CSV table of C-alpha atoms and ligand atoms in Angstrom, one decimal:
chain,number,residue,atom,x,y,z
A,1,MET,CA,13.7,-2.3,4.1
A,2,ILE,CA,12.1,-4.8,1.8
A,3,GLU,CA,13.9,-7.7,0.3
A,4,LEU,CA,12.7,-10.5,-1.9
A,5,ARG,CA,14.9,-13.5,-2.6
A,6,ASN,CA,14.0,-16.0,-5.3
A,7,VAL,CA,10.4,-15.3,-4.9
A,8,SER,CA,7.8,-17.2,-7.0
A,9,LYS,CA,4.1,-17.3,-6.7
A,10,VAL,CA,2.1,-20.0,-8.5
A,11,TYR,CA,-1.7,-19.8,-8.1
A,12,SER,CA,-3.6,-23.0,-7.5
A,13,ASN,CA,-4.8,-23.1,-11.1
A,14,GLY,CA,-1.1,-23.2,-12.2
A,15,THR,CA,-0.8,-19.5,-13.3
A,16,LYS,CA,2.6,-18.1,-12.5
A,17,GLY,CA,2.1,-14.7,-10.8
A,18,LEU,CA,5.7,-14.1,-9.9
A,19,ASP,CA,8.7,-15.9,-11.5
A,20,ASP,CA,11.9,-16.0,-9.4
A,21,ILE,CA,12.0,-12.3,-8.3
A,22,ASP,CA,15.0,-10.8,-6.6
A,23,LEU,CA,14.5,-7.3,-5.3
A,24,GLN,CA,15.7,-4.9,-2.7
A,25,ILE,CA,13.9,-1.7,-1.8
A,26,LYS,CA,15.7,0.8,0.5
A,27,GLU,CA,14.2,3.0,3.2
A,28,GLY,CA,12.8,6.3,1.8
A,29,GLU,CA,12.6,5.1,-1.8
A,30,PHE,CA,9.5,6.0,-4.0
A,31,VAL,CA,9.3,2.9,-6.1
A,32,VAL,CA,6.7,2.6,-8.9
A,33,ILE,CA,6.0,-0.8,-10.3
A,34,VAL,CA,4.7,-0.7,-13.9
A,35,GLY,CA,3.5,-3.3,-16.3
A,36,LEU,CA,0.5,-4.4,-18.4
A,37,SER,CA,-2.5,-5.9,-16.8
A,38,GLY,CA,-1.6,-9.4,-15.6
A,39,ALA,CA,2.1,-8.6,-15.3
A,40,GLY,CA,2.2,-9.5,-11.6
A,41,LYS,CA,2.1,-6.1,-9.9
A,42,SER,CA,-0.7,-6.9,-7.6
A,43,THR,CA,0.7,-10.4,-6.9
A,44,LEU,CA,4.0,-8.7,-5.9
A,45,LEU,CA,2.3,-6.3,-3.4
A,46,ARG,CA,0.1,-9.0,-2.0
A,47,SER,CA,3.1,-11.2,-1.5
A,48,ILE,CA,5.1,-8.5,0.4
A,49,ASN,CA,2.2,-8.0,2.9
A,50,ARG,CA,1.5,-11.8,2.9
A,51,LEU,CA,-2.1,-11.4,1.8
A,52,HIS,CA,-1.4,-14.7,0.2
A,53,GLU,CA,1.4,-17.3,0.6
A,54,ILE,CA,4.3,-17.3,-1.8
A,55,SER,CA,5.3,-20.7,-3.4
A,56,GLU,CA,9.1,-20.2,-3.2
A,57,GLY,CA,11.7,-17.9,-1.8
A,58,GLU,CA,11.7,-15.5,1.2
A,59,ILE,CA,10.5,-11.9,1.8
A,60,THR,CA,11.9,-9.8,4.6
A,61,VAL,CA,10.6,-6.4,5.9
A,62,ASN,CA,13.0,-4.5,8.1
A,63,GLY,CA,15.1,-7.6,8.4
A,64,ASN,CA,12.2,-9.8,9.7
A,65,SER,CA,11.1,-12.7,7.5
A,66,ILE,CA,7.4,-11.9,6.9
A,67,SER,CA,7.0,-14.9,4.6
A,68,GLU,CA,8.0,-17.2,7.5
A,69,ALA,CA,6.6,-15.3,10.5
A,70,LYS,CA,4.1,-17.0,12.7
A,71,GLY,CA,1.2,-15.7,14.9
A,72,ASN,CA,2.0,-12.5,16.7
A,73,GLU,CA,5.3,-12.0,14.9
A,74,LEU,CA,3.3,-11.7,11.6
A,75,TYR,CA,1.1,-9.0,13.2
A,76,ARG,CA,4.1,-7.1,14.5
A,77,ILE,CA,5.8,-7.0,11.1
A,78,ARG,CA,2.5,-6.0,9.4
A,79,ARG,CA,2.1,-3.0,11.7
A,80,ASP,CA,4.9,-1.3,9.8
A,81,ILE,CA,3.1,-1.9,6.4
A,82,GLY,CA,0.2,0.3,5.3
A,83,MET,CA,-1.9,-0.9,2.4
A,84,ILE,CA,-3.8,1.2,-0.1
A,85,PHE,CA,-6.1,-0.3,-2.7
A,86,GLN,CA,-7.8,0.8,-6.0
A,87,ASN,CA,-11.3,0.5,-4.4
A,88,PHE,CA,-10.2,2.2,-1.1
A,89,ASN,CA,-11.3,-0.7,1.2
A,90,LEU,CA,-13.0,1.5,3.7
A,91,VAL,CA,-15.9,0.4,5.9
A,92,ARG,CA,-18.5,2.4,3.9
A,93,ARG,CA,-21.0,2.9,6.7
A,94,SER,CA,-18.5,3.9,9.3
A,95,SER,CA,-17.2,7.5,9.9
A,96,VAL,CA,-14.0,8.7,8.4
A,97,MET,CA,-12.6,8.8,12.0
A,98,ARG,CA,-13.4,5.2,12.7
A,99,ASN,CA,-11.9,4.1,9.4
A,100,VAL,CA,-8.7,6.0,10.1
A,101,LEU,CA,-8.5,4.5,13.7
A,102,SER,CA,-8.9,1.0,12.3
A,103,GLY,CA,-5.3,1.3,11.1
A,104,ARG,CA,-4.3,2.5,14.6
A,105,VAL,CA,-5.9,-0.2,16.7
A,106,GLY,CA,-4.6,-2.9,14.5
A,107,TYR,CA,-6.1,-6.2,13.3
A,108,HIS,CA,-6.3,-7.8,16.7
A,109,SER,CA,-8.4,-5.1,18.4
A,110,THR,CA,-11.7,-5.7,16.7
A,111,LEU,CA,-13.5,-5.4,20.0
A,112,LYS,CA,-11.9,-2.0,20.8
A,113,MET,CA,-13.0,-1.0,17.3
A,114,ILE,CA,-16.6,-2.1,17.7
A,115,LEU,CA,-17.0,-0.5,21.1
A,116,GLY,CA,-15.4,2.7,19.9
A,117,LEU,CA,-12.9,2.6,22.8
A,118,PHE,CA,-10.3,5.1,21.5
A,119,SER,CA,-7.9,7.0,23.6
A,120,LYS,CA,-7.4,10.8,23.3
A,121,GLN,CA,-4.0,10.0,21.8
A,122,ASP,CA,-5.5,7.7,19.2
A,123,LYS,CA,-7.9,10.5,18.1
A,124,GLU,CA,-5.2,13.1,18.0
A,125,LEU,CA,-3.1,10.9,15.9
A,126,ALA,CA,-6.0,10.3,13.5
A,127,MET,CA,-6.7,14.0,13.3
A,128,ASN,CA,-3.0,14.7,12.5
A,129,ALA,CA,-3.1,12.1,9.8
A,130,LEU,CA,-6.3,13.6,8.3
A,131,ASN,CA,-4.8,17.0,8.4
A,132,ARG,CA,-1.8,15.8,6.5
A,133,VAL,CA,-4.0,14.8,3.6
A,134,ASN,CA,-6.2,17.9,4.0
A,135,ILE,CA,-9.4,16.2,4.9
A,136,ALA,CA,-9.8,16.8,8.6
A,137,GLU,CA,-13.1,18.6,8.2
A,138,LYS,CA,-14.6,15.3,7.0
A,139,ALA,CA,-13.7,13.4,10.2
A,140,TYR,CA,-17.2,12.7,11.3
A,141,ILE,CA,-18.8,12.1,7.9
A,142,ARG,CA,-19.7,8.6,6.7
A,143,ALA,CA,-17.0,7.2,4.4
A,144,ASP,CA,-19.5,6.4,1.6
A,145,GLN,CA,-20.5,10.1,1.4
A,146,LEU,CA,-17.1,11.1,0.2
A,147,SER,CA,-15.9,11.3,-3.4
A,148,GLY,CA,-13.4,8.7,-4.6
A,149,GLY,CA,-10.4,11.0,-4.2
A,150,GLN,CA,-11.5,11.9,-0.7
A,151,GLN,CA,-11.9,8.2,0.2
A,152,GLN,CA,-8.5,7.5,-1.1
A,153,ARG,CA,-7.0,10.3,1.1
A,154,VAL,CA,-8.8,8.7,4.0
A,155,SER,CA,-7.1,5.4,3.3
A,156,ILE,CA,-3.8,7.2,3.1
A,157,ALA,CA,-4.6,8.7,6.5
A,158,ARG,CA,-5.4,5.3,7.9
A,159,ALA,CA,-1.9,4.1,6.9
A,160,LEU,CA,-0.4,7.2,8.6
A,161,ALA,CA,-2.4,6.7,11.8
A,162,GLN,CA,-1.1,3.1,11.8
A,163,GLU,CA,2.4,4.7,11.9
A,164,ALA,CA,3.4,2.5,8.9
A,165,LYS,CA,7.0,2.8,7.8
A,166,VAL,CA,6.2,1.6,4.3
A,167,ILE,CA,3.1,2.0,2.2
A,168,LEU,CA,2.1,-0.5,-0.5
A,169,ALA,CA,-0.4,1.1,-2.9
A,170,ASP,CA,-2.1,-1.2,-5.5
A,171,GLU,CA,-3.3,1.0,-8.4
A,172,PRO,CA,-4.3,3.8,-6.0
A,173,VAL,CA,-5.5,6.1,-8.7
A,174,ALA,CA,-6.9,3.7,-11.3
A,175,SER,CA,-10.5,4.7,-10.5
A,176,LEU,CA,-9.9,8.4,-10.2
A,177,ASP,CA,-10.1,11.3,-12.7
A,178,PRO,CA,-6.9,13.2,-13.8
A,179,ILE,CA,-7.2,16.1,-11.3
A,180,THR,CA,-7.9,13.8,-8.3
A,181,THR,CA,-5.1,11.5,-9.5
A,182,LYS,CA,-2.7,14.3,-9.3
A,183,GLN,CA,-3.9,15.3,-5.8
A,184,VAL,CA,-3.5,11.7,-4.5
A,185,MET,CA,-0.1,11.2,-6.1
A,186,ASP,CA,1.0,14.5,-4.7
A,187,ASP,CA,-0.1,13.4,-1.3
A,188,LEU,CA,1.9,10.2,-1.5
A,189,LEU,CA,5.0,12.1,-2.7
A,190,ARG,CA,4.7,14.6,0.1
A,191,ILE,CA,4.3,11.9,2.7
A,192,ASN,CA,7.3,10.1,1.3
A,193,GLN,CA,9.4,13.3,1.5
A,194,GLU,CA,8.2,14.7,4.8
A,195,LEU,CA,7.9,11.5,6.8
A,196,ASN,CA,10.5,9.3,4.9
A,197,ILE,CA,7.8,6.6,4.5
A,198,THR,CA,8.9,4.1,1.8
A,199,MET,CA,6.5,4.0,-1.1
A,200,VAL,CA,5.8,1.0,-3.3
A,201,VAL,CA,3.1,2.0,-5.8
A,202,ASN,CA,1.6,-0.1,-8.6
A,203,LEU,CA,0.6,2.0,-11.7
A,204,HIS,CA,-0.2,1.1,-15.2
A,205,SER,CA,0.8,4.5,-16.6
A,206,VAL,CA,4.5,4.9,-17.3
A,207,ASP,CA,3.9,8.7,-17.7
A,208,LEU,CA,2.7,9.0,-14.2
A,209,ALA,CA,5.4,6.7,-12.9
A,210,ARG,CA,8.1,9.0,-14.5
A,211,LYS,CA,6.6,12.0,-12.8
A,212,TYR,CA,6.6,10.6,-9.2
A,213,ALA,CA,9.0,7.7,-8.9
A,214,SER,CA,12.6,7.8,-7.8
A,215,ARG,CA,12.9,4.3,-9.2
A,216,ILE,CA,10.8,2.4,-11.7
A,217,ILE,CA,10.5,-1.4,-11.8
A,218,GLY,CA,9.0,-2.9,-14.9
A,219,LEU,CA,7.2,-6.3,-14.6
A,220,ASN,CA,6.2,-8.6,-17.4
A,221,LYS,CA,4.9,-12.1,-17.0
A,222,GLY,CA,6.0,-12.2,-13.4
A,223,LYS,CA,9.6,-11.2,-14.1
A,224,ILE,CA,11.5,-7.9,-13.6
A,225,VAL,CA,12.2,-6.5,-17.1
A,226,PHE,CA,13.4,-3.0,-16.0
A,227,ASP,CA,14.8,-1.6,-12.9
A,228,GLY,CA,16.2,1.9,-12.9
A,229,LYS,CA,15.8,5.7,-12.5
A,230,ALA,CA,12.6,7.2,-13.6
A,231,ASN,CA,14.2,9.3,-16.4
A,232,GLU,CA,15.7,6.1,-17.9
A,233,ALA,CA,12.4,4.4,-18.4
A,234,THR,CA,10.9,4.4,-21.9
A,235,GLU,CA,7.4,3.5,-23.1
A,236,GLU,CA,8.4,-0.1,-23.6
A,237,VAL,CA,8.6,-1.0,-20.0
B,1,ADP,P1,-4.5,-19.2,-4.2
B,1,ADP,O1,-3.7,-20.0,-5.1
B,1,ADP,O2,-3.7,-18.0,-3.6
B,1,ADP,O3,-5.2,-20.0,-3.1
B,1,ADP,P2,-6.9,-19.2,-5.7
B,1,ADP,O4,-6.5,-19.8,-7.0
B,1,ADP,O5,-7.6,-20.1,-4.8
B,1,ADP,O6,-5.7,-18.5,-5.0
B,1,ADP,O7,-7.9,-18.0,-6.1
B,1,ADP,C1,-8.2,-17.1,-5.1
B,1,ADP,C2,-9.4,-16.3,-5.7
B,1,ADP,O8,-9.0,-15.5,-6.8
B,1,ADP,C3,-10.5,-17.1,-6.1
B,1,ADP,O9,-11.7,-16.5,-5.6
B,1,ADP,C4,-10.5,-17.1,-7.6
B,1,ADP,O10,-11.8,-17.2,-8.2
B,1,ADP,C5,-9.9,-15.8,-7.9
B,1,ADP,N1,-9.2,-15.8,-9.2
B,1,ADP,C6,-9.0,-16.9,-10.0
B,1,ADP,N2,-8.3,-16.7,-11.1
B,1,ADP,C7,-8.1,-15.4,-11.1
B,1,ADP,C8,-7.4,-14.5,-12.0
B,1,ADP,N3,-6.9,-14.9,-13.2
B,1,ADP,N4,-7.3,-13.2,-11.7
B,1,ADP,C9,-7.8,-12.7,-10.5
B,1,ADP,N5,-8.5,-13.5,-9.6
B,1,ADP,C10,-8.6,-14.8,-9.9
B,2,ADP,P1,-1.4,-7.1,-12.4
B,2,ADP,O1,-1.6,-6.6,-11.0
B,2,ADP,O2,0.0,-6.7,-13.0
B,2,ADP,O3,-2.5,-6.8,-13.3
B,2,ADP,P2,-1.7,-9.7,-11.2
B,2,ADP,O4,-0.7,-9.8,-10.2
B,2,ADP,O5,-3.1,-9.4,-10.8
B,2,ADP,O6,-1.3,-8.7,-12.3
B,2,ADP,O7,-1.8,-11.1,-12.0
B,2,ADP,C1,-0.6,-11.8,-12.4
B,2,ADP,C2,-1.1,-13.1,-13.1
B,2,ADP,O8,-1.6,-14.0,-12.1
B,2,ADP,C3,-2.1,-13.0,-14.1
B,2,ADP,O9,-1.9,-14.0,-15.1
B,2,ADP,C4,-3.4,-13.2,-13.4
B,2,ADP,O10,-4.4,-13.7,-14.2
B,2,ADP,C5,-3.0,-14.3,-12.4
B,2,ADP,N1,-3.7,-14.3,-11.1
B,2,ADP,C6,-3.9,-13.2,-10.3
B,2,ADP,N2,-4.6,-13.6,-9.2
B,2,ADP,C7,-4.9,-14.9,-9.4
B,2,ADP,C8,-5.6,-15.9,-8.6
B,2,ADP,N3,-6.2,-15.6,-7.5
B,2,ADP,N4,-5.7,-17.1,-9.1
B,2,ADP,C9,-5.2,-17.4,-10.3
B,2,ADP,N5,-4.5,-16.6,-11.1
B,2,ADP,C10,-4.4,-15.3,-10.6
């Protein structure tokens, strides 16, 4: 599903974000990446979705080289990848429905988005996605009127409406309280199990990783220092 071969990322100031990573993630896995702040977790997810260019190596998603894709091919590969961020990345002044549909119409349909030209099927898909994270009753409320946990569930719905096959979540619960954290992690797990969507989730809590992951990858200074089943992971990773 996702494969990294000899991937390194050196930032323009010389900092090594990733140092010669080899990694394979299979369809349907729930992978949690753990590591201290600065370990390279965010750099890893941003590299997979090509939010920045890697310095060396190759990354493939569903057998397609995303790190080398050009133009439309890059958009096609990205359609399969949903992204969830710590700060939700919603359009704050837009309705929940519009935010969810922004995953559906894709990056290249800005005009469709601005004009609000959504088909009946688009809206049905968005409502289904909102139902799956139990937030359908908020569909026509402005995003910035929701709590943090609700906003994060909207961003999960956006990935679902996009019909993503893999979700990359960068510290999705870092700004949430413990109860909301559990709800959002439960949602991600349920989606993984019911829809077989592959999950790659960055967390700084090993405890939380152990509860949800089928596999834990430990990063330190841009290198993989642990890769195994959740119950084999200790506090040291
Ligand atoms: P790239 O090498 O991918 O072009 P840059 O070095 O140009 O990335 O930095 C991109 C952005 O990240 C800049 O706005 C920069 O200020 C910011 N940035 C710089 N250093 C750090 C850091 N240590 N952690 C997070 N962001 C940083
Ligand atoms: P984590 O997500 O595990 O906290 P990051 O991937 O954000 O770690 O950062 C890995 C390393 O790369 C850190 O040393 C960080 O300071 C550095 N870094 C991250 N983004 C940038 C950037 N844009 N420019 C320069 N250095 C960066």
